[in-house]
Amino acid sequence: MLNDIKVGLLGAKSSIKRGNKKTLTFIVFVLALIFINLVFLPSMIGGFSVMFTGFMQYPYGDIVIEPSMDNSYINNADNVLQKVRAVPGVTFVTKRLDAGASIQYKQKVVGSSIIGMLPSEEYGTSNYPYIISDGEFLGDLSRDEIIIGAMLVEGYFGSEIYDNLGAVRVGSFVNVTYSNGVTRIYKVKGIMEGTFELVDLNALMHYKEIEDVFDIGGSKATSVIVRVKNTDDAVKIKEKIISAGVKEQVFTRDEKSDAILRQAMQSIDMINVVSKFVSLIVGAALILIIIYINVLNRKKEIGILKAVGISPRSIVFSYAFISMFYVSMGIMAGLILYFFVMFYFTVNPVTFYETMTIIPEIQAGLIIQSIFTMLIMSVIAGILPAWRVSKESILKAIWGR
Amino acid sequence: MKEKILIRIKNLERHYKSGEGIVRALDNVSFEIKKGEFVAVMGASGSGKTTMLRILGLMDFPTKGEYSVQGLNVEELPEEERTYYRLTQLGYVFQDYALMNEMSALENVYVLSLMEGKSKKEAIATAKEALNKVGLGDKGNRIPDELSGGEKQRVAVARAIAKKPMILFADEPCANLDTHTSEQVLEVFKILNEKFGQTIVMVTHEPWHTKYVSRIINLKDGKIVSDKRRRNGFN
Ligand SMILES: Nc1ncnc2c1ncn2[C@@H]1O[C@H](COP(=O)(O)OP(=O)(O)OP(=O)(O)O)[C@@H](O)[C@H]1O
Ligand SMILES: [Mg+2]
């Protein structure tokens, strides 16, 4: 066996060293493209998920606690807050109270979710305070004030797609009718722009106001938002929160966005899998054809090698090494190309609506997986033809009959 | 001194199926070859020379008959052992050099020693020794394309003799060479035979080649029609 490998290596070495360099360059180039195809799209998809998951921080923080199945509120949210604050790794916690309402400005009415929050606590918990494009964020005394999402306001990004309130501006007064029928008037304190529907179709208000409108006391909440020091620990911290005695439902942001993303991702993943599959087949076929032509051209040489006592196994090894070499070169070229492309897209991210950018995500696991897939593919594609020809009788291989 | 018998074939037959029916390429052939003989197998085209050499070289199987080397019935060896036997015991020189075009002369020769399990260093030393024997000690790094026909054939001879085979077979080794280069190759054979006692079985149809050999077997239509040993010339 060792001898077979040694002889195979010698055969592969001499054939690569003295083989046609143009063909080699071409093969390596095509294999590099195939490698890119295996890793590029997933990197962009990865970048898309990262971006999307980032948006999910608004409603869900890093971890979100929601009412248990048959309750519409978390009862005694302060108690939950207290428990969560004691969990190591947690940096900020706050409660929110959401309500459905319709907002009216002059003739126009739109339905919206109103998020009731404790303004000063949001600075550490969410991005809301930082995305006010006009006016100011709520203060702790903002009981009669409201922040309106940009997509509800004429002239702002995305508003043309949705029903909007027209030319409402900072300082305008709007009527808000809550789902329980209560109507109140609020002054627009700011307009927030997160360039994402999940944010920009909503409105923000003081927690106390919602509590008051719905006449609920005892620190009820529709969600408790948790931020952690290191998002990689979110799963662990979630477990800790549960073991700290929180009876409500606890989700990490990834779980939440997964649920939403899953459907979109499923179709993207399908495309991804198909495209990977196709390029792997193309790669395998390329190597198969190249080795097959090579092997057919050398049928006689192979016969002679066998005639003088070289084992068929070492001939197969030799072709396996040759195709492994092709693919390794292809992978290396592909990696270089890949990092260039990644670098390019990191510096010049793909941009949607001018503000949403996808920065590709380099996934080491995926790269390693692709390298192995290609190596295995190449070995099989290289071995098959060599194995077939090496099994032929010497007479047939050398003299053709 | 009793001469040692290396090859013994008895009632050997090889039939080919062809369009017109069965061709008896070898028809009831029997002979023995002793150690140290340099045998020329001669005969008209189609007389069965190549057929016989392939069988002797363990590349083909007889349809009938016995073939033993040093008493070992080599016909009965399984394929893997036949390959190993060819590798270690038999040398074969083809008419058209049959070198690996992408390997240097040295690699062409030492690949067989590697296969035998020698270390690279040993293998290269053995190959160099063989190349020296055929007078190509200085051309080991050339690839076949950079060698003349005669040189290529001598590399092929070096490949065949590096292992110091029990028997060296050559099927019309000079068919593609001019007279001068043929002489070079035949000289190498002669030296190997006379100096190192190498047993050689060579197919040829050039009458002048017989001056190098010690025995001539003549085939006609697959049968032996004459078998002469040199005393002081053949007659
Ligand atoms: N594979 C084969 N199938 C059918 N017939 C064959 C085959 N190989 C050889 N023959 C026939 O067997 C006979 C002997 O062939 P062989 O090649 O041994 O002759 P040879 O003496 O070597 O001739 P040459 O001097 O032309 O090389 C010929 O009649 C040839 O046509
Ligand atoms: Mg012949």
XYZ file of C-alpha atoms and ligand atoms in Angstrom:
668
model
C 0.000 0.000 0.000
C 2.753 2.426 0.953
C 4.566 1.514 -2.254
C 1.375 2.129 -4.188
C 1.119 5.586 -2.663
C 4.769 6.378 -3.357
C 4.447 5.309 -6.968
C 1.144 7.167 -7.277
C 2.793 10.317 -5.966
C 5.685 10.005 -8.395
C 3.253 9.530 -11.272
C 1.134 12.489 -10.205
C 4.162 14.675 -9.628
C 5.717 14.054 -13.010
C 2.413 14.394 -14.778
C 1.664 17.727 -13.114
C 5.208 18.996 -13.491
C 5.426 18.224 -17.187
C 1.745 18.437 -18.082
C 0.128 21.222 -20.046
C 0.199 24.394 -17.963
C -2.572 26.121 -19.895
C -4.951 23.271 -19.228
C -3.942 23.344 -15.589
C -4.617 27.081 -15.363
C -7.998 26.648 -16.979
C -9.022 23.803 -14.693
C -7.878 25.687 -11.625
C -9.778 28.769 -12.742
C -13.028 26.891 -13.255
C -12.647 25.069 -9.949
C -11.996 28.377 -8.217
C -15.267 29.705 -9.602
C -17.059 26.615 -8.398
C -15.598 27.102 -4.963
C -16.706 30.737 -4.959
C -20.157 29.629 -5.932
C -20.230 27.282 -2.957
C -19.333 29.947 -0.461
C -20.369 33.310 -1.875
C -24.142 33.150 -1.903
C -24.307 31.698 1.618
C -22.054 34.512 2.791
C -24.448 37.063 1.365
C -27.408 35.222 2.833
C -25.523 35.122 6.114
C -25.012 38.867 5.833
C -28.713 39.289 5.161
C -29.618 37.277 8.261
C -27.215 39.315 10.332
C -28.832 42.494 9.098
C -32.318 41.151 9.654
C -31.491 39.821 13.086
C -30.101 43.259 13.870
C -33.503 44.799 13.192
C -35.077 42.305 15.517
C -33.310 43.999 18.355
C -35.948 46.736 18.370
C -38.878 44.597 19.389
C -36.990 41.763 21.075
C -33.716 43.053 22.528
C -31.343 40.117 22.924
C -33.832 38.108 24.898
C -37.535 38.771 25.163
C -39.938 37.581 27.807
C -43.568 37.317 26.747
C -46.752 36.452 28.591
C -47.314 32.778 29.199
C -49.676 31.055 26.801
C -53.072 31.948 28.217
C -52.297 35.442 29.511
C -52.295 38.613 27.515
C -50.024 40.352 30.028
C -47.054 39.565 32.143
C -48.487 40.170 35.571
C -46.191 41.893 37.980
C -43.507 42.609 35.437
C -41.424 44.375 38.089
C -41.005 41.064 39.815
C -39.750 39.573 36.529
C -37.412 42.527 36.026
C -35.968 41.975 39.443
C -35.308 38.315 38.808
C -33.766 38.981 35.425
C -31.536 41.789 36.689
C -29.962 39.326 39.098
C -28.893 37.010 36.284
C -25.190 37.451 35.484
C -24.456 38.660 31.970
C -27.609 40.734 31.756
C -26.863 44.422 31.176
C -30.257 46.084 30.764
C -33.863 45.075 31.290
C -37.050 47.011 30.705
C -40.737 46.366 30.368
C -43.028 47.401 27.546
C -46.737 47.612 27.159
C -48.016 47.442 23.605
C -51.443 48.405 22.424
C -53.369 48.469 19.191
C -54.696 51.859 18.133
C -55.666 53.984 15.203
C -53.977 57.315 14.731
C -55.737 60.177 13.072
C -54.281 63.362 11.616
C -56.691 65.675 9.855
C -58.651 63.487 7.401
C -56.293 60.545 7.549
C -56.447 57.525 9.812
C -54.023 54.610 10.032
C -53.924 51.577 12.244
C -50.738 51.106 14.225
C -49.119 49.374 17.140
C -48.224 51.637 19.965
C -45.334 50.595 22.109
C -45.497 51.867 25.621
C -42.060 52.211 27.136
C -40.086 53.752 29.951
C -38.100 56.292 27.918
C -34.979 56.581 30.062
C -34.610 52.814 30.266
C -34.714 52.456 26.495
C -31.332 54.149 26.063
C -29.593 51.036 27.289
C -32.072 48.554 25.958
C -32.905 49.457 22.398
C -32.013 51.615 19.473
C -35.236 53.611 19.555
C -33.709 56.677 21.177
C -31.014 56.774 18.481
C -33.153 56.662 15.365
C -35.099 59.861 15.813
C -34.681 61.649 12.517
C -36.768 64.681 13.444
C -37.630 66.100 16.841
C -36.634 64.299 20.022
C -37.095 61.007 21.801
C -39.585 60.714 24.655
C -38.643 61.877 28.094
C -39.840 60.508 31.422
C -42.465 63.233 31.590
C -43.725 62.763 28.030
C -47.199 61.654 29.020
C -48.995 63.564 26.253
C -46.443 63.050 23.565
C -45.944 60.476 20.843
C -43.165 59.326 18.496
C -44.403 58.319 15.066
C -42.721 55.874 12.710
C -41.439 57.394 9.489
C -43.434 55.116 7.221
C -46.589 56.675 8.639
C -45.490 60.127 7.608
C -45.780 61.466 4.094
C -42.449 62.258 2.499
C -40.461 59.807 4.570
C -38.759 56.677 3.413
C -41.251 53.879 2.775
C -44.356 55.983 3.399
C -45.451 55.789 -0.239
C -45.955 52.031 0.115
C -48.268 52.298 3.099
C -51.268 54.287 4.193
C -49.851 57.334 5.889
C -51.001 60.228 7.954
C -50.112 62.875 5.422
C -47.949 65.855 6.262
C -47.814 65.328 10.016
C -44.748 67.010 11.495
C -42.995 67.419 14.815
C -45.310 69.622 16.876
C -48.487 68.429 15.122
C -51.311 67.025 17.201
C -52.782 63.610 16.463
C -55.826 61.748 17.772
C -55.209 58.241 19.011
C -58.136 55.898 19.449
C -57.214 52.801 21.408
C -58.682 49.339 20.952
C -60.842 49.875 24.050
C -62.423 52.962 22.487
C -60.590 55.607 24.506
C -59.456 58.562 22.388
C -56.750 61.001 23.397
C -54.795 63.769 21.736
C -51.015 63.726 21.590
C -48.362 66.067 20.363
C -45.815 64.568 17.943
C -42.465 64.802 19.711
C -40.365 63.025 17.111
C -40.315 60.902 14.021
C -38.290 57.712 14.124
C -36.662 56.159 11.135
C -35.259 52.640 11.396
C -35.757 51.933 7.688
C -37.606 48.783 8.539
C -41.307 48.072 8.658
C -41.165 46.369 12.010
C -40.059 49.714 13.432
C -41.299 52.447 11.161
C -44.975 51.466 11.064
C -45.262 51.779 14.845
C -45.562 54.585 17.316
C -43.929 55.025 20.710
C -45.486 56.315 23.876
C -44.895 56.423 27.606
C -45.580 53.191 29.494
C -47.633 55.011 32.099
C -49.940 56.401 29.412
C -50.897 52.962 28.136
C -51.314 51.735 31.691
C -53.608 54.651 32.285
C -55.637 54.316 29.097
C -56.326 50.656 29.718
C -56.697 51.241 33.387
C -54.377 48.442 34.418
C -52.168 48.564 37.405
C -49.756 46.198 39.098
C -46.957 46.685 36.580
C -48.341 44.664 33.725
C -46.335 44.285 30.530
C -46.709 42.738 27.111
C -43.003 42.088 26.956
C -39.828 42.364 28.951
C -36.783 43.227 26.904
C -33.380 41.958 28.019
C -29.956 42.992 26.803
C -26.879 40.918 27.561
C -23.193 41.668 27.662
C -22.270 39.110 25.010
C -24.922 38.052 22.510
C -23.167 34.705 22.014
C -24.270 33.856 25.540
C -27.935 34.622 24.874
C -28.970 30.974 24.892
C -27.204 30.306 28.166
C -28.613 33.404 29.764
C -32.077 32.487 28.580
C -31.714 29.194 30.442
C -30.559 31.056 33.522
C -33.535 33.376 33.351
C -35.851 30.398 33.235
C -34.108 28.750 36.147
C -34.301 32.045 38.074
C -38.020 31.316 38.283
C -39.469 33.315 35.399
C -42.627 31.449 34.448
C -43.322 33.412 31.269
C -42.152 32.473 27.780
C -38.527 33.355 27.115
C -37.061 33.646 23.623
C -33.703 34.673 22.291
C -33.749 37.157 19.472
C -32.421 34.475 17.117
C -35.381 32.278 17.919
C -37.729 35.138 17.233
C -36.123 36.165 13.984
C -35.746 32.542 12.948
C -39.461 32.102 13.188
C -40.016 35.115 10.998
C -37.087 34.537 8.710
C -37.532 30.845 8.357
C -40.054 31.046 5.607
C -38.116 33.556 3.558
C -34.923 31.685 4.258
C -36.374 28.381 3.257
C -36.817 29.547 -0.287
C -33.454 31.255 -0.348
C -31.899 28.145 1.115
C -33.508 26.065 -1.598
C -31.977 28.252 -4.256
C -28.710 28.042 -2.429
C -28.791 24.266 -2.169
C -29.724 23.872 -5.815
C -27.013 26.237 -6.953
C -24.460 24.472 -4.765
C -25.564 21.125 -6.049
C -25.359 22.239 -9.653
C -21.903 23.690 -9.237
C -20.689 20.581 -7.455
C -22.004 18.458 -10.300
C -20.374 20.759 -12.818
C -17.126 20.537 -10.886
C -17.313 16.777 -10.592
C -18.141 16.476 -14.274
C -15.265 18.743 -15.195
C -12.771 16.709 -13.225
C -14.311 13.479 -14.404
C -14.059 14.512 -18.038
C -10.552 15.867 -17.701
C -9.280 12.796 -15.934
C -11.216 10.560 -18.277
C -9.716 12.143 -21.380
C -6.352 12.032 -19.720
C -6.779 8.391 -18.839
C -8.038 7.463 -22.306
C -5.068 9.211 -23.888
C -2.837 7.187 -21.667
C -4.573 3.902 -21.926
C -1.495 2.482 -23.534
C 0.832 3.972 -20.939
C -1.350 2.550 -18.223
C -1.240 -0.855 -19.892
C 2.516 -0.647 -20.084
C 2.815 0.373 -16.469
C 0.801 -2.673 -15.546
C 2.823 -4.834 -17.924
C 6.068 -3.850 -16.263
C 4.630 -4.581 -12.840
C 3.090 -1.341 -11.547
C 0.010 -2.162 -9.483
C -3.362 -0.921 -10.738
C -3.881 0.557 -7.298
C -0.956 2.917 -7.632
C -2.255 4.047 -11.015
C -5.572 4.886 -9.373
C -3.718 6.679 -6.581
C -1.799 8.677 -9.096
C -4.995 10.009 -10.671
C -6.549 10.631 -7.294
C -3.514 12.732 -6.390
C -3.683 14.583 -9.674
C -7.302 15.546 -9.214
C -6.701 16.398 -5.580
C -3.955 18.682 -6.758
C -6.236 20.358 -9.285
C -8.877 20.896 -6.662
C -6.469 22.106 -4.003
C -5.135 24.669 -6.432
C -8.708 25.555 -7.358
C -9.639 25.939 -3.710
C -6.624 28.102 -3.019
C -7.319 30.309 -5.998
C -10.976 30.316 -4.968
C -10.114 31.360 -1.411
C -7.981 34.226 -2.629
C -10.735 35.315 -4.996
C -13.306 34.839 -2.251
C -11.504 37.063 0.200
C -11.103 39.707 -2.462
C -14.807 39.594 -3.227
C -15.689 39.626 0.476
C -13.372 42.530 1.016
C -14.977 44.379 -1.856
C -18.501 43.816 -0.549
C -17.493 44.715 2.966
C -16.103 48.018 1.779
C -18.922 48.511 -0.731
C -21.884 46.714 0.828
C -24.912 45.803 -1.210
C -27.426 48.534 -0.420
C -31.216 48.487 -0.548
C -33.323 51.638 -0.246
C -30.086 53.562 0.262
C -29.985 52.686 3.933
C -30.263 48.919 4.284
C -26.900 47.352 3.688
C -25.865 43.759 3.555
C -22.312 43.104 4.620
C -21.366 39.546 3.663
C -20.585 37.255 6.516
C -17.541 34.993 6.293
C -18.491 31.615 7.718
C -15.463 29.500 8.567
C -17.522 26.363 9.024
C -19.053 26.734 5.598
C -15.661 27.281 3.981
C -14.222 24.188 5.625
C -17.276 22.189 4.629
C -16.973 23.385 1.034
C -13.287 22.507 0.923
C -14.016 18.985 2.108
C -16.929 18.564 -0.279
C -14.770 19.596 -3.193
C -11.876 17.374 -2.150
C -14.099 14.343 -1.783
C -15.795 15.110 -5.064
C -12.446 15.419 -6.812
C -11.109 12.174 -5.438
C -14.185 10.294 -6.593
C -14.222 12.005 -9.974
C -10.525 11.295 -10.390
C -10.620 7.711 -9.235
C -13.583 6.479 -11.260
C -12.100 6.735 -14.753
C -8.638 5.655 -13.622
C -10.070 2.680 -11.845
C -12.015 1.606 -14.910
C -9.054 1.798 -17.242
C -6.671 0.232 -14.761
C -8.914 -2.822 -14.635
C -8.650 -3.399 -18.371
C -6.510 -6.277 -19.608
C -2.956 -5.412 -20.518
C -3.328 -6.671 -24.069
C -6.360 -4.528 -24.635
C -4.812 -1.461 -23.104
C -1.536 -1.708 -25.021
C -2.508 -3.266 -28.312
C -6.167 -2.470 -28.400
C -7.374 -6.036 -28.623
C 28.478 -28.047 -15.184
C 24.804 -28.827 -15.474
C 22.947 -25.904 -17.023
C 19.936 -24.680 -15.104
C 16.587 -24.666 -16.869
C 14.683 -21.429 -16.379
C 11.751 -21.668 -18.741
C 9.890 -24.752 -19.710
C 6.898 -24.668 -22.007
C 5.090 -27.740 -23.130
C 2.475 -28.168 -25.821
C 1.658 -24.483 -25.633
C -1.223 -23.269 -27.741
C -2.790 -19.902 -28.200
C -5.890 -19.538 -30.295
C -7.474 -16.284 -31.284
C -11.042 -15.956 -32.346
C -11.319 -13.882 -35.471
C -13.845 -13.202 -38.176
C -12.863 -16.211 -40.273
C -12.783 -18.598 -37.339
C -10.023 -19.635 -35.008
C -6.422 -18.597 -35.592
C -3.876 -20.942 -34.076
C -1.238 -18.331 -33.389
C 0.756 -20.864 -31.350
C 0.356 -24.493 -32.215
C 1.777 -27.119 -29.891
C 4.993 -25.332 -29.015
C 7.434 -26.895 -26.559
C 10.940 -25.866 -25.548
C 13.201 -25.116 -22.648
C 15.400 -22.118 -22.064
C 18.450 -22.388 -19.875
C 19.968 -19.779 -17.660
C 22.375 -17.538 -19.531
C 21.014 -18.168 -22.993
C 20.447 -15.348 -25.458
C 17.620 -16.611 -27.648
C 16.391 -15.050 -30.845
C 12.835 -15.923 -31.809
C 12.491 -15.508 -35.546
C 9.910 -16.091 -38.200
C 7.794 -14.379 -40.770
C 5.238 -11.799 -39.890
C 2.229 -13.442 -38.302
C 4.156 -16.540 -37.297
C 3.306 -16.084 -33.618
C 6.450 -14.483 -32.173
C 4.722 -11.692 -30.316
C 2.009 -14.029 -29.154
C 4.625 -16.291 -27.638
C 6.567 -13.503 -25.971
C 3.459 -12.039 -24.360
C 2.664 -15.379 -22.839
C 6.227 -15.832 -21.641
C 6.117 -12.286 -20.259
C 2.944 -13.096 -18.288
C 0.864 -10.547 -20.143
C -1.324 -13.096 -21.848
C -2.585 -16.588 -21.165
C -2.116 -19.691 -23.310
C -5.219 -21.440 -24.503
C -3.632 -24.775 -23.648
C -0.325 -26.121 -22.447
C 2.078 -25.605 -19.597
C 4.422 -22.804 -18.747
C 6.720 -22.911 -15.795
C 9.601 -20.749 -14.674
C 12.127 -22.487 -12.444
C 9.575 -25.200 -11.863
C 6.907 -22.736 -10.738
C 3.734 -23.028 -12.722
C 3.354 -19.341 -13.315
C 0.124 -19.754 -15.222
C -1.637 -20.556 -12.018
C -0.632 -17.420 -10.144
C -3.434 -15.014 -9.297
C -3.353 -11.689 -11.126
C -1.824 -9.715 -8.313
C 1.041 -12.198 -7.988
C 1.541 -12.247 -11.721
C 1.946 -8.476 -11.588
C 4.418 -8.836 -8.757
C 6.239 -11.565 -10.641
C 6.553 -9.329 -13.687
C 7.771 -6.543 -11.462
C 10.437 -8.518 -9.673
C 11.457 -11.381 -11.966
C 10.794 -10.427 -15.568
C 12.060 -7.602 -17.726
C 10.228 -6.635 -20.881
C 11.355 -4.348 -23.684
C 8.669 -3.251 -26.119
C 9.097 -2.493 -29.765
C 8.099 1.153 -29.377
C 10.011 2.023 -26.166
C 6.842 2.323 -24.116
C 8.231 4.955 -21.779
C 6.170 7.346 -19.702
C 6.431 10.604 -21.609
C 6.100 12.822 -18.585
C 8.718 11.025 -16.554
C 12.433 11.625 -16.905
C 14.615 8.700 -17.961
C 15.617 8.236 -14.354
C 12.020 8.308 -13.110
C 10.992 5.858 -15.811
C 13.515 3.442 -14.424
C 13.276 4.007 -10.703
C 9.502 3.934 -10.493
C 9.753 0.143 -10.677
C 12.168 -0.041 -7.772
C 9.855 2.192 -5.761
C 7.056 -0.214 -6.569
C 9.214 -3.052 -5.292
C 9.399 -1.254 -1.987
C 12.869 0.211 -2.184
C 13.474 3.584 -0.597
C 13.724 6.484 -2.992
C 17.448 6.714 -2.428
C 18.010 3.036 -3.098
C 15.669 3.142 -6.077
C 17.528 6.036 -7.640
C 20.873 4.353 -7.045
C 19.620 1.184 -8.727
C 18.223 3.176 -11.643
C 21.469 5.072 -12.100
C 23.393 1.830 -12.156
C 21.088 0.480 -14.862
C 21.340 3.682 -16.905
C 25.134 3.456 -16.660
C 25.002 -0.087 -17.968
C 23.187 1.077 -21.100
C 25.517 4.047 -21.473
C 23.054 6.755 -20.470
C 24.400 7.635 -17.069
C 24.507 11.307 -17.996
C 21.017 11.599 -19.488
C 18.863 10.534 -16.578
C 17.143 13.888 -16.261
C 15.906 14.039 -19.824
C 12.363 13.182 -20.701
C 11.755 10.751 -23.617
C 11.064 13.615 -26.041
C 14.578 14.837 -25.466
C 16.157 11.488 -26.363
C 16.865 9.811 -29.694
C 15.108 6.584 -30.612
C 18.125 4.513 -29.720
C 18.498 6.314 -26.406
C 14.831 5.825 -25.614
C 15.111 2.141 -26.292
C 18.153 1.949 -24.052
C 16.187 3.667 -21.281
C 13.547 0.997 -21.807
C 16.268 -1.634 -21.513
C 17.569 0.029 -18.363
C 14.061 -0.077 -16.919
C 13.831 -3.762 -17.716
C 17.213 -4.708 -16.271
C 17.405 -2.451 -13.206
C 15.748 -5.126 -11.101
C 18.246 -7.681 -12.448
C 15.455 -9.834 -13.825
C 15.656 -13.559 -14.103
C 14.738 -13.263 -17.768
C 14.761 -10.308 -20.114
C 12.206 -10.321 -22.935
C 12.408 -8.021 -25.925
C 9.913 -7.890 -28.772
C 11.621 -6.480 -31.854
C 13.527 -3.940 -29.769
C 15.241 -2.556 -32.867
C 12.268 -2.362 -35.201
C 12.097 1.418 -34.967
C 15.842 1.984 -34.998
C 18.370 2.438 -37.768
C 21.254 0.015 -38.126
C 23.671 2.056 -36.087
C 21.396 2.554 -33.110
C 20.227 -1.036 -33.390
C 23.821 -2.056 -32.934
C 24.083 0.060 -29.801
C 21.074 -1.636 -28.276
C 22.184 -5.100 -29.317
C 25.643 -4.407 -27.923
C 24.023 -3.623 -24.605
C 22.173 -6.930 -24.769
C 25.329 -8.752 -25.629
C 27.244 -7.248 -22.746
C 24.418 -7.985 -20.357
C 24.380 -11.566 -21.568
C 28.109 -12.172 -21.649
C 29.234 -10.116 -18.685
C 26.299 -10.517 -16.330
C 24.905 -13.832 -17.565
C 21.548 -12.241 -18.289
C 19.096 -14.653 -19.899
C 17.475 -12.923 -22.891
C 14.648 -13.891 -25.192
C 14.450 -11.518 -28.126
C 12.042 -11.469 -31.035
C 13.555 -10.239 -34.270
C 13.311 -10.767 -37.957
C 16.596 -9.194 -38.950
C 19.023 -11.963 -39.920
C 22.043 -9.890 -38.979
C 20.876 -9.711 -35.365
C 21.657 -13.393 -35.028
C 25.352 -12.710 -34.707
C 24.686 -11.459 -31.165
C 22.689 -14.446 -29.948
C 23.455 -17.945 -28.778
C 20.331 -19.678 -29.959
C 17.743 -19.230 -32.679
C 14.192 -20.524 -32.544
C 12.335 -20.305 -35.829
C 8.555 -20.156 -35.920
C 6.274 -20.700 -38.825
C 2.503 -20.568 -38.561
C 2.711 -20.984 -34.839
C 4.990 -24.006 -34.911
C 8.683 -24.357 -34.202
C 10.410 -25.243 -37.430
C 13.997 -25.071 -36.190
C 15.841 -24.562 -32.917
C 19.606 -24.114 -33.155
C 22.302 -23.417 -30.578
C 25.528 -21.721 -31.491
C 28.566 -23.927 -31.403
C 30.897 -22.012 -33.609
C 28.218 -20.460 -35.694
C 24.758 -21.646 -36.605
C 24.265 -24.253 -39.208
N -5.811 -10.313 -30.757
C -5.786 -11.073 -31.844
N -6.943 -11.498 -32.398
C -6.948 -12.281 -33.484
N -5.854 -12.684 -34.086
C -4.660 -12.300 -33.608
C -4.579 -11.465 -32.462
N -3.272 -11.220 -32.224
C -2.574 -11.880 -33.164
N -3.410 -12.497 -33.985
C -3.006 -13.377 -35.109
O -2.133 -14.348 -34.602
C -1.086 -14.587 -35.487
C 0.237 -14.397 -34.800
O 0.363 -13.012 -34.472
P 1.664 -12.425 -33.810
O 1.396 -11.020 -33.499
O 2.091 -13.296 -32.709
O 2.719 -12.519 -34.997
P 4.215 -12.012 -35.064
O 5.035 -13.195 -35.379
O 4.561 -11.257 -33.888
O 4.173 -11.057 -36.345
P 4.964 -9.716 -36.634
O 6.323 -10.106 -37.089
O 4.189 -9.066 -37.718
O 4.974 -8.913 -35.371
C -1.327 -13.675 -36.661
O -1.980 -14.415 -37.684
C -2.229 -12.618 -36.132
O -3.067 -12.117 -37.143
Mg 5.137 -9.245 -33.475
